Amino acid sequence: MDKELLNTAERLGKVLLQAGVKVAAAESCTSGLVSSALGAASDSSSYFTSGFVTYTDSAKQRILHVSEKTLQEHTAVSEATAREMAAGAKEVSGEKASIAVTGYAGPDGGEDGTPAGTVWFGWGLPNGEVRALKQHFSGDCEEVVRKAALFALQHLTELLQSQR
């Protein structure tokens, strides 16, 4: 496991433990790397319960309840989809927090012209709020996936710390 990812997951774990909150992950382009980092972290069963890899549109619909209309109107790599993935992960897992990641890691971007390296994130927060943010990462597919997983973990840590 990448040391930086593992350390970042462990920092998030400490914040989750302090808040008495558990997290679930919903991943597309990161293919489970966020969940893998969380699962490899110390005492992870105390704050991480489930990860959903929903690589296809149909998986996003079936598992996370992302609406077909959202996927048709906005595509899988959009703010609307990231928000619905985050909400779906909370709903399906029953947890108070969630991380969602959907993007184009590369080498190709979207049919709509969205460039490779574009990633949308969603975070379901304990107060019921869902936050979303788009980032663009440079590098090859593997680098984009790693950077996206790292950002997803770091930003949830920051969001939870700001709610204290």
Short mmCIF file of C-alpha atoms in Angstrom, two decimals:
data_model
loop_
_atom_site.label_atom_id
_atom_site.label_comp_id
_atom_site.label_asym_id
_atom_site.label_seq_id
_atom_site.Cartn_x
_atom_site.Cartn_y
_atom_site.Cartn_z
CA MET A 1 0.00 0.00 0.00
CA ASP A 2 1.18 3.49 -0.90
CA LYS A 3 2.46 5.08 2.34
CA GLU A 4 0.97 8.52 1.65
CA LEU A 5 -2.46 7.00 0.95
CA LEU A 6 -2.25 4.83 4.05
CA ASN A 7 -1.20 7.76 6.28
CA THR A 8 -4.00 9.90 4.86
CA ALA A 9 -6.55 7.14 5.50
CA GLU A 10 -5.28 6.80 9.07
CA ARG A 11 -5.64 10.57 9.65
CA LEU A 12 -9.21 10.38 8.38
CA GLY A 13 -9.81 7.38 10.62
CA LYS A 14 -8.76 9.35 13.70
CA VAL A 15 -11.14 12.18 12.79
CA LEU A 16 -13.98 9.71 12.18
CA LEU A 17 -13.32 8.00 15.52
CA GLN A 18 -13.29 11.34 17.36
CA ALA A 19 -16.61 12.23 15.73
CA GLY A 20 -18.11 8.81 16.41
CA VAL A 21 -18.88 8.42 12.70
CA LYS A 22 -18.34 5.59 10.23
CA VAL A 23 -17.81 6.00 6.50
CA ALA A 24 -18.73 4.13 3.33
CA ALA A 25 -17.12 4.64 -0.08
CA ALA A 26 -18.66 4.68 -3.57
CA GLU A 27 -16.05 4.49 -6.29
CA SER A 28 -15.94 4.44 -10.05
CA CYS A 29 -12.63 5.55 -11.60
CA THR A 30 -10.64 4.75 -8.44
CA SER A 31 -11.88 1.14 -8.61
CA GLY A 32 -11.69 0.54 -4.86
CA LEU A 33 -8.42 2.33 -4.04
CA VAL A 34 -10.14 4.59 -1.49
CA SER A 35 -11.69 1.51 0.16
CA SER A 36 -8.40 -0.36 0.01
CA ALA A 37 -6.56 2.49 1.75
CA LEU A 38 -9.25 2.74 4.42
CA GLY A 39 -9.25 -1.03 4.92
CA ALA A 40 -5.46 -1.13 5.29
CA ALA A 41 -5.44 1.63 7.91
CA SER A 42 -5.09 0.95 11.63
CA ASP A 43 -8.31 0.05 13.47
CA SER A 44 -10.25 0.49 10.22
CA SER A 45 -13.16 -1.71 11.27
CA SER A 46 -13.99 0.96 13.86
CA TYR A 47 -14.73 3.60 11.22
CA PHE A 48 -14.97 2.01 7.74
CA THR A 49 -17.79 -0.37 6.94
CA SER A 50 -18.27 -0.75 3.21
CA GLY A 51 -17.05 0.12 -0.24
CA PHE A 52 -18.99 -0.04 -3.48
CA VAL A 53 -17.16 -0.17 -6.81
CA THR A 54 -19.68 0.93 -9.40
CA TYR A 55 -17.71 1.24 -12.59
CA THR A 56 -20.62 1.17 -15.04
CA ASP A 57 -23.76 3.29 -15.25
CA SER A 58 -25.93 0.23 -14.61
CA ALA A 59 -23.98 -0.58 -11.44
CA LYS A 60 -24.38 3.01 -10.23
CA GLN A 61 -28.13 2.68 -10.77
CA ARG A 62 -28.58 -0.79 -9.22
CA ILE A 63 -26.27 -0.47 -6.24
CA LEU A 64 -26.22 3.24 -5.36
CA HIS A 65 -29.62 4.27 -6.76
CA VAL A 66 -28.19 6.92 -9.10
CA SER A 67 -31.10 7.85 -11.35
CA GLU A 68 -31.09 6.94 -15.02
CA LYS A 69 -32.21 10.50 -15.79
CA THR A 70 -29.14 11.93 -14.01
CA LEU A 71 -26.82 9.67 -15.98
CA GLN A 72 -28.51 10.50 -19.29
CA GLU A 73 -28.70 14.26 -18.73
CA HIS A 74 -25.40 14.84 -16.93
CA THR A 75 -23.23 11.72 -17.62
CA ALA A 76 -21.51 9.54 -15.04
CA VAL A 77 -18.77 12.15 -14.59
CA SER A 78 -20.77 15.06 -13.23
CA GLU A 79 -21.65 16.87 -10.06
CA ALA A 80 -25.14 15.37 -10.05
CA THR A 81 -23.81 11.82 -10.30
CA ALA A 82 -21.16 12.37 -7.59
CA ARG A 83 -23.84 13.75 -5.26
CA GLU A 84 -26.20 10.84 -5.93
CA MET A 85 -23.37 8.34 -5.44
CA ALA A 86 -22.49 9.89 -2.07
CA ALA A 87 -26.14 9.91 -0.99
CA GLY A 88 -26.60 6.35 -2.24
CA ALA A 89 -23.58 5.07 -0.33
CA LYS A 90 -24.97 6.57 2.89
CA GLU A 91 -28.42 5.13 2.21
CA VAL A 92 -27.27 1.62 1.31
CA SER A 93 -24.65 1.36 4.08
CA GLY A 94 -26.60 3.17 6.78
CA GLU A 95 -23.52 5.21 7.66
CA LYS A 96 -23.39 8.91 8.50
CA ALA A 97 -20.53 9.74 6.13
CA SER A 98 -19.58 8.76 2.61
CA ILE A 99 -17.03 9.39 -0.10
CA ALA A 100 -17.89 9.18 -3.80
CA VAL A 101 -15.48 9.36 -6.74
CA THR A 102 -16.36 9.35 -10.45
CA GLY A 103 -14.15 10.46 -13.29
CA TYR A 104 -12.10 9.84 -16.39
CA ALA A 105 -8.71 8.57 -15.30
CA GLY A 106 -7.56 8.17 -18.89
CA PRO A 107 -6.16 7.71 -21.34
CA ASP A 108 -9.42 8.94 -22.87
CA GLY A 109 -11.92 11.49 -21.64
CA GLY A 110 -15.66 11.50 -22.08
CA GLU A 111 -17.65 11.40 -25.29
CA ASP A 112 -18.96 14.84 -24.32
CA GLY A 113 -15.45 16.31 -24.57
CA THR A 114 -14.63 16.15 -20.84
CA PRO A 115 -10.84 15.64 -20.71
CA ALA A 116 -9.04 12.71 -19.14
CA GLY A 117 -8.02 13.53 -15.58
CA THR A 118 -11.40 15.10 -14.74
CA VAL A 119 -12.81 13.72 -11.49
CA TRP A 120 -15.95 14.63 -9.56
CA PHE A 121 -16.12 13.94 -5.84
CA GLY A 122 -19.05 13.75 -3.48
CA TRP A 123 -18.97 13.63 0.32
CA GLY A 124 -21.99 12.78 2.43
CA LEU A 125 -21.63 14.48 5.79
CA PRO A 126 -23.09 13.58 9.20
CA ASN A 127 -25.28 16.72 9.20
CA GLY A 128 -27.08 15.45 6.08
CA GLU A 129 -25.29 17.79 3.70
CA VAL A 130 -23.74 16.44 0.49
CA ARG A 131 -20.78 18.39 -0.88
CA ALA A 132 -19.37 18.00 -4.37
CA LEU A 133 -16.22 19.25 -6.05
CA LYS A 134 -14.52 18.78 -9.42
CA GLN A 135 -10.76 18.46 -9.80
CA HIS A 136 -8.48 17.90 -12.75
CA PHE A 137 -5.38 15.77 -12.26
CA SER A 138 -2.42 15.42 -14.62
CA GLY A 139 -0.50 12.26 -15.31
CA ASP A 140 -1.17 8.81 -16.66
CA CYS A 141 -4.18 6.74 -15.63
CA GLU A 142 -2.45 5.25 -12.57
CA GLU A 143 -1.32 8.68 -11.35
CA VAL A 144 -4.80 10.16 -11.78
CA VAL A 145 -6.37 7.29 -9.81
CA ARG A 146 -3.85 7.67 -6.97
CA LYS A 147 -4.23 11.46 -6.83
CA ALA A 148 -8.03 11.16 -6.87
CA ALA A 149 -8.08 8.64 -4.01
CA LEU A 150 -5.71 10.80 -1.98
CA PHE A 151 -7.79 13.94 -2.57
CA ALA A 152 -11.03 12.14 -1.65
CA LEU A 153 -9.62 11.07 1.73
CA GLN A 154 -7.90 14.40 2.46
CA HIS A 155 -10.95 16.49 1.67
CA LEU A 156 -13.32 14.43 3.83
CA THR A 157 -10.87 14.87 6.70
CA GLU A 158 -10.95 18.64 6.17
CA LEU A 159 -14.74 18.76 5.89
CA LEU A 160 -15.23 16.79 9.10
CA GLN A 161 -12.68 18.92 10.97
CA SER A 162 -14.44 22.11 9.87
CA GLN A 163 -17.75 20.84 11.28
CA ARG A 164 -16.44 20.47 14.81
#
